[in-house]
Amino acid sequence: MYKHFFKRCFDIILSLLGIIVLAFPMLILALVIKVDSPGPIFFKQKRIGIHKSHFTILKFRTMRTDTPHDAPTHELSDPQKWITKSGRFLRKTSLDELPQLFCIFVGTMSIVGPRPALWNQFDLIKERDKYGANDVRPGLTGWAQINGRDELEIPVKAKLDGEYVQKLSFGLDCKCFFGTFKSVLKSDGVVEGGTGEMKRREETKEEEAVKK
């Protein structure tokens, strides 16, 4: 009952409240972005939604307008050179994600769920198919986001998304929702271009231990 009815009800109510309460702060952020660099305030991109349908995700723009459009950040040779001054702050605090409240309200996203993959992230989409993680609405935050975020390798991220789908409940959504605030405040797992960074750190530690 929660998965098929109440979850969507909570999405509508909470996203609408978020839009109302955060309207003024979002306006301020929009002005900062406009003053900081030339280009649009919002960044739009094709992403994978429920049942692998396509939808347009909305974010505050954090990169220069000449950045390769459909390339995941971790595939850019030097992600930092593309990010604007205001963008660094927005990405570190995850405030660039706030416009997705509108996506949640209209039903293309949920507050909690697997983060929406780029339409051309075929490796992640394929991995998620193994766990049924493409058959739920993507989320603003999720189980993988509070357990590693950018640091996770794709197979690990997909497996965590699968765990979320299998255990989906009101309690787990609450755990993800409140856990997100803790992760954002600590900037946990935020690594520009850092997919798989957690594993690389572990391998470095092992190498150093062997040398000792």
Coordinates of C-alpha atoms in Angstrom, one line a residue:
M1 CA 0.0 0.0 0.0
Y2 CA 2.8 2.4 0.9
K3 CA 4.7 1.7 -2.4
H4 CA 1.7 2.1 -4.7
F5 CA -0.2 4.9 -3.0
F6 CA 1.1 6.6 0.1
K7 CA 4.7 7.1 -1.2
R8 CA 3.3 9.2 -4.1
C9 CA 1.0 11.2 -1.7
F10 CA 4.0 12.0 0.5
D11 CA 6.0 13.1 -2.6
I12 CA 3.3 15.5 -3.7
I13 CA 2.8 17.0 -0.2
L14 CA 6.5 17.3 0.7
S15 CA 7.6 18.6 -2.7
L16 CA 4.9 21.3 -2.7
L17 CA 5.8 22.4 0.9
G18 CA 9.5 22.4 -0.2
I19 CA 8.7 24.6 -3.2
I20 CA 6.7 27.1 -1.1
V21 CA 9.2 27.2 1.8
L22 CA 12.3 27.4 -0.4
A23 CA 11.0 29.7 -3.0
F24 CA 12.9 32.7 -1.7
P25 CA 16.2 30.9 -1.1
M26 CA 15.9 29.4 -4.6
L27 CA 15.4 32.9 -6.0
I28 CA 18.5 34.1 -4.3
L29 CA 20.5 31.2 -5.7
A30 CA 19.2 31.9 -9.1
L31 CA 20.4 35.5 -8.9
V32 CA 23.8 34.4 -7.7
I33 CA 24.2 31.9 -10.6
K34 CA 23.2 34.6 -13.1
V35 CA 25.7 37.1 -11.8
D36 CA 28.5 34.6 -11.5
S37 CA 28.6 33.3 -15.1
P38 CA 26.8 33.9 -18.4
G39 CA 24.2 31.4 -19.4
P40 CA 20.8 30.0 -18.1
I41 CA 20.0 29.6 -14.5
F42 CA 18.8 26.0 -14.9
F43 CA 20.5 23.0 -16.3
K44 CA 18.3 20.5 -18.1
Q45 CA 19.3 17.0 -19.1
K46 CA 17.7 13.8 -20.3
R47 CA 17.7 11.1 -17.6
I48 CA 16.3 7.6 -17.1
G49 CA 13.0 7.5 -15.2
I50 CA 10.7 4.7 -14.1
H51 CA 10.7 1.6 -16.4
K52 CA 13.6 3.2 -18.3
S53 CA 11.4 6.0 -19.7
H54 CA 13.1 9.3 -20.4
F55 CA 12.4 12.6 -18.6
T56 CA 14.1 15.9 -18.3
I57 CA 15.8 16.6 -15.0
L58 CA 16.1 20.1 -13.6
K59 CA 19.1 21.5 -11.6
F60 CA 20.7 24.8 -10.9
R61 CA 23.5 25.2 -13.4
T62 CA 26.9 24.7 -11.8
M63 CA 29.1 24.4 -14.9
R64 CA 30.1 26.5 -17.8
T65 CA 27.8 26.5 -20.8
D66 CA 30.5 25.0 -23.0
T67 CA 30.8 21.8 -20.8
P68 CA 30.2 18.6 -22.7
H69 CA 26.4 18.2 -22.2
D70 CA 25.8 14.4 -21.8
A71 CA 29.0 13.3 -20.3
P72 CA 29.0 12.1 -16.6
T73 CA 31.2 14.3 -14.4
H74 CA 33.6 11.4 -13.7
E75 CA 34.3 11.0 -17.4
L76 CA 35.6 14.6 -17.8
S77 CA 39.4 14.8 -17.9
D78 CA 39.4 17.7 -15.5
P79 CA 36.0 18.3 -13.9
Q80 CA 37.1 21.2 -11.8
K81 CA 37.9 23.5 -14.8
W82 CA 34.3 23.3 -15.9
I83 CA 32.7 24.2 -12.6
T84 CA 31.7 27.8 -11.9
K85 CA 32.6 29.6 -8.6
S86 CA 29.0 29.4 -7.4
G87 CA 28.8 25.9 -8.8
R88 CA 31.5 24.6 -6.3
F89 CA 29.4 25.8 -3.4
L90 CA 26.1 24.5 -4.9
R91 CA 27.5 21.0 -5.6
K92 CA 29.3 20.7 -2.2
T93 CA 26.0 21.5 -0.4
S94 CA 23.8 19.7 -2.9
L95 CA 21.7 22.9 -3.3
D96 CA 22.0 22.5 -7.1
E97 CA 19.4 19.6 -6.7
L98 CA 16.6 21.8 -5.3
P99 CA 14.8 22.4 -8.6
Q100 CA 14.1 18.7 -8.7
L101 CA 11.3 19.4 -6.3
F102 CA 9.3 20.4 -9.4
C103 CA 10.2 17.0 -11.0
I104 CA 8.9 15.3 -7.8
F105 CA 5.7 17.3 -7.8
V106 CA 4.8 16.4 -11.4
G107 CA 5.7 12.7 -10.8
T108 CA 8.8 12.1 -12.9
M109 CA 10.8 11.7 -9.7
S110 CA 10.3 10.7 -6.0
I111 CA 11.9 12.2 -2.9
V112 CA 13.6 8.8 -2.2
G113 CA 14.8 6.4 -4.9
P114 CA 17.8 5.5 -7.0
R115 CA 19.4 8.6 -8.4
P116 CA 18.4 9.0 -12.1
A117 CA 21.0 7.8 -14.5
L118 CA 22.0 9.7 -17.6
W119 CA 20.3 8.3 -20.7
N120 CA 23.7 7.1 -22.0
Q121 CA 25.0 5.5 -18.8
F122 CA 24.3 2.1 -20.2
D123 CA 26.6 0.3 -17.7
L124 CA 24.7 1.6 -14.7
I125 CA 21.3 1.0 -16.4
K126 CA 22.3 -2.6 -17.2
E127 CA 23.5 -3.2 -13.7
R128 CA 20.3 -1.8 -12.2
D129 CA 18.2 -4.1 -14.4
K130 CA 19.7 -7.1 -12.5
Y131 CA 18.0 -5.8 -9.3
G132 CA 14.8 -4.2 -10.7
A133 CA 16.1 -0.8 -9.7
N134 CA 14.9 0.7 -13.0
D135 CA 11.3 -0.1 -12.2
V136 CA 10.8 2.5 -9.5
R137 CA 10.8 6.3 -9.7
P138 CA 14.3 7.8 -9.4
G139 CA 14.8 9.9 -6.3
L140 CA 16.2 13.2 -5.1
T141 CA 18.2 11.1 -2.6
G142 CA 18.5 7.3 -2.0
W143 CA 20.0 4.4 -0.2
A144 CA 23.2 4.6 -2.2
Q145 CA 23.5 8.4 -1.6
I146 CA 23.8 7.9 2.2
N147 CA 26.2 5.0 1.7
G148 CA 28.9 6.4 -0.4
R149 CA 27.4 8.6 -3.2
D150 CA 30.1 9.6 -5.7
E151 CA 32.7 7.3 -4.1
L152 CA 30.9 4.1 -5.1
E153 CA 31.7 2.0 -8.1
I154 CA 28.8 1.4 -10.5
P155 CA 28.2 -2.3 -9.5
V156 CA 28.2 -1.4 -5.8
K157 CA 25.9 1.6 -6.4
A158 CA 23.4 -0.6 -8.5
K159 CA 23.4 -3.3 -5.8
L160 CA 22.5 -0.7 -3.1
D161 CA 19.8 0.6 -5.4
G162 CA 18.5 -3.0 -5.6
E163 CA 18.5 -3.4 -1.8
Y164 CA 16.4 -0.2 -1.6
V165 CA 13.8 -1.6 -4.1
Q166 CA 13.7 -5.0 -2.2
K167 CA 13.2 -3.4 1.2
L168 CA 11.2 -0.3 0.1
S169 CA 9.1 0.9 3.0
F170 CA 8.1 4.1 4.9
G171 CA 10.8 3.3 7.5
L172 CA 13.6 3.0 4.9
D173 CA 12.5 6.2 3.1
C174 CA 12.6 8.0 6.4
K175 CA 16.1 6.6 7.1
C176 CA 17.3 7.8 3.6
F177 CA 15.6 11.2 4.0
F178 CA 17.0 12.1 7.4
G179 CA 20.4 10.4 6.6
T180 CA 20.7 12.8 3.6
F181 CA 20.8 15.8 5.9
K182 CA 23.7 14.3 7.8
S183 CA 25.6 13.4 4.6
V184 CA 25.0 16.9 3.1
L185 CA 26.2 18.7 6.2
K186 CA 29.4 16.5 6.2
S187 CA 29.7 16.5 2.4
D188 CA 30.0 12.8 2.6
G189 CA 30.9 11.0 -0.6
V190 CA 31.1 14.2 -2.7
V191 CA 34.1 13.6 -5.0
E192 CA 34.1 15.5 -8.3
G193 CA 34.8 13.0 -11.0
G194 CA 35.2 10.4 -8.3
T195 CA 33.1 7.3 -9.2
G196 CA 34.9 4.4 -7.5
E197 CA 37.0 6.6 -5.2
M198 CA 36.1 4.5 -2.2
K199 CA 37.6 1.4 -3.7
R200 CA 40.7 3.3 -4.9
R201 CA 41.3 4.6 -1.4
E202 CA 41.1 1.0 0.0
E203 CA 43.5 -0.2 -2.6
T204 CA 45.9 2.6 -1.7
K205 CA 45.8 1.7 1.9
E206 CA 46.4 -1.9 1.1
E207 CA 49.4 -1.0 -1.0
E208 CA 50.8 1.2 1.8
A209 CA 50.3 -1.6 4.3
V210 CA 52.2 -4.0 2.1
K211 CA 55.1 -1.6 1.8
K212 CA 55.3 -1.2 5.5

